[in-house]
Amino acid sequence: MTREDLAGRLRALPATRKIITALDVPGAAEALDLAARLGPDGGFVKVGLELFSAAGPAVVRDLRSAGRDVFLDLKYHDIPNTVAKAAVQAAALGASLCTVHAAAGRAALTAAAEALARVPVSPAAADGRRPALMAVTVLTSMSAGELQETAPSPDSLADRIARLAALAWDCGCDGLICSAADLPAVRSAVGPAPLVVTPGIRPAGAGKDDQHRIATPAQAVRDGADFLVIGRPITQAPDPAAAIAAIAAEIAAA
Ligand code: C5P
């Protein structure tokens, strides 16, 4: 499946499926219980390093069996052969989105994109879709000082993000993960074609928790986000399914 076809199919999903609930929990039982409380429309969930380290691929299979689309956020950063083979395993698990660090470099990004383009669609895949390969540019937790320690450069942060975004797209990745604050810079670097997933979202009127630079769902979608990763405003809500419906309405009105 070409990346244009894949992006078109993902963008055609209804608004409730553009909201990815972060399953930031320490075990399979908690994850499956939370996923069940998202209701039939809360289709998309994120499995990150904590849950995957605790519960492994089995929890991804169980979430797929429960009808959930899975964003498998393991941020691969390794040699090209290993990154490509990990991406193939994400496809076998039926993940809809998986992540790689753009800083893994041209060879690793290209190897992963080519491997996913070749992979036969897994019976576990959602609607016959292969996973979209999404690149992380610069982790938003990195300070300017830390960045200079690990990758010294005279470039501004915005320039680094734009350069890595353009590299990932050039290498065949399907899209990018970026904060709401970086959406305008990323869209101006890569244009409208790449899929973009944005965390750090707070519905109008919700608390910030420990997030600093937040955007409302409507603002993020207006700035070019295709999917929103949302944790606590959904997971801590008394009725998570209702929270998803309210956010979807906010997106639809954007
Ligand atoms: O609860 P909250 O909505 O803040 O959760 C957001 C999710 O998105 C968490 O899983 C968090 O790790 C992730 N994330 C983020 N900001 C980034 C990258 C990822 O909040 N820049």
Short mmCIF file of N, CA and C and ligand atoms in Angstrom, two decimals, residues 22 24 46 73 75 139-141 177 179 199-202 208-211 229-233 235, ligand 1:
data_model
loop_
_atom_site.label_atom_id
_atom_site.label_comp_id
_atom_site.label_asym_id
_atom_site.label_seq_id
_atom_site.Cartn_x
_atom_site.Cartn_y
_atom_site.Cartn_z
N ALA A 22 -4.06 7.38 25.24
CA ALA A 22 -2.79 6.83 25.73
C ALA A 22 -3.07 5.88 26.89
N ASP A 24 -1.52 4.73 29.42
CA ASP A 24 -0.33 4.87 30.28
C ASP A 24 -0.58 4.14 31.59
N LYS A 46 -3.03 4.00 22.41
CA LYS A 46 -1.56 4.02 22.30
C LYS A 46 -0.95 3.09 23.33
N ASP A 73 3.85 2.71 20.14
CA ASP A 73 4.80 3.82 20.25
C ASP A 73 6.07 3.36 20.97
N LYS A 75 9.22 3.90 19.55
CA LYS A 75 10.30 4.83 19.15
C LYS A 75 11.61 4.09 18.84
N LEU A 139 12.60 14.99 20.81
CA LEU A 139 11.70 14.79 21.95
C LEU A 139 11.43 16.13 22.61
N THR A 140 10.17 16.40 22.93
CA THR A 140 9.85 17.71 23.51
C THR A 140 10.42 17.85 24.92
N SER A 141 10.83 16.75 25.54
CA SER A 141 11.42 16.83 26.88
C SER A 141 12.87 17.29 26.83
N ILE A 177 5.50 12.68 14.38
CA ILE A 177 4.90 12.98 15.67
C ILE A 177 5.40 14.38 16.03
N SER A 179 4.64 18.12 18.62
CA SER A 179 3.82 18.85 19.58
C SER A 179 2.99 19.89 18.85
N PRO A 199 0.57 15.00 20.48
CA PRO A 199 0.19 14.86 21.90
C PRO A 199 0.12 16.23 22.57
N GLY A 200 -0.09 16.25 23.88
CA GLY A 200 -0.12 17.52 24.62
C GLY A 200 -1.40 18.27 24.37
N ILE A 201 -2.50 17.55 24.27
CA ILE A 201 -3.80 18.14 23.92
C ILE A 201 -4.66 18.24 25.18
N ARG A 202 -5.29 19.38 25.36
CA ARG A 202 -6.23 19.54 26.47
C ARG A 202 -7.50 20.18 25.93
N LYS A 208 -4.15 21.43 32.95
CA LYS A 208 -2.94 21.18 32.15
C LYS A 208 -2.17 19.94 32.58
N ASP A 209 -2.40 19.44 33.82
CA ASP A 209 -1.57 18.40 34.43
C ASP A 209 -0.11 18.86 34.36
N ASP A 210 0.81 17.98 33.93
CA ASP A 210 2.22 18.39 33.86
C ASP A 210 2.61 18.86 32.47
N GLN A 211 1.66 19.05 31.57
CA GLN A 211 1.97 19.53 30.22
C GLN A 211 2.18 21.04 30.28
N VAL A 229 -3.08 12.52 20.38
CA VAL A 229 -2.85 11.58 21.48
C VAL A 229 -3.29 12.26 22.77
N ILE A 230 -4.23 11.65 23.44
CA ILE A 230 -4.78 12.25 24.66
C ILE A 230 -4.80 11.20 25.76
N GLY A 231 -4.25 11.56 26.90
CA GLY A 231 -4.22 10.63 28.03
C GLY A 231 -5.24 11.00 29.09
N ARG A 232 -4.75 11.71 30.12
CA ARG A 232 -5.56 11.94 31.31
C ARG A 232 -6.92 12.58 31.10
N PRO A 233 -7.09 13.54 30.16
CA PRO A 233 -8.44 14.09 30.00
C PRO A 233 -9.48 13.02 29.64
N THR A 235 -8.63 9.32 30.25
CA THR A 235 -8.50 8.17 31.15
C THR A 235 -8.96 8.48 32.58
O1 C5P B 1 -2.16 12.49 29.91
P1 C5P B 1 -1.61 13.21 28.70
O2 C5P B 1 -2.69 13.66 27.75
O3 C5P B 1 -0.67 14.33 29.08
O4 C5P B 1 -0.78 12.09 27.94
C1 C5P B 1 -0.17 12.36 26.72
C2 C5P B 1 0.54 11.14 26.17
O5 C5P B 1 1.35 11.60 25.09
C3 C5P B 1 1.48 10.46 27.15
O6 C5P B 1 1.52 9.07 26.78
C4 C5P B 1 2.80 11.13 26.87
O7 C5P B 1 3.90 10.31 27.17
C5 C5P B 1 2.71 11.37 25.37
N1 C5P B 1 3.55 12.48 24.90
C6 C5P B 1 3.39 13.79 25.31
N2 C5P B 1 4.17 14.78 24.82
C7 C5P B 1 5.09 14.49 23.92
C8 C5P B 1 5.26 13.21 23.47
C9 C5P B 1 4.47 12.19 23.98
O8 C5P B 1 2.54 14.06 26.14
N3 C5P B 1 5.79 15.48 23.43
#
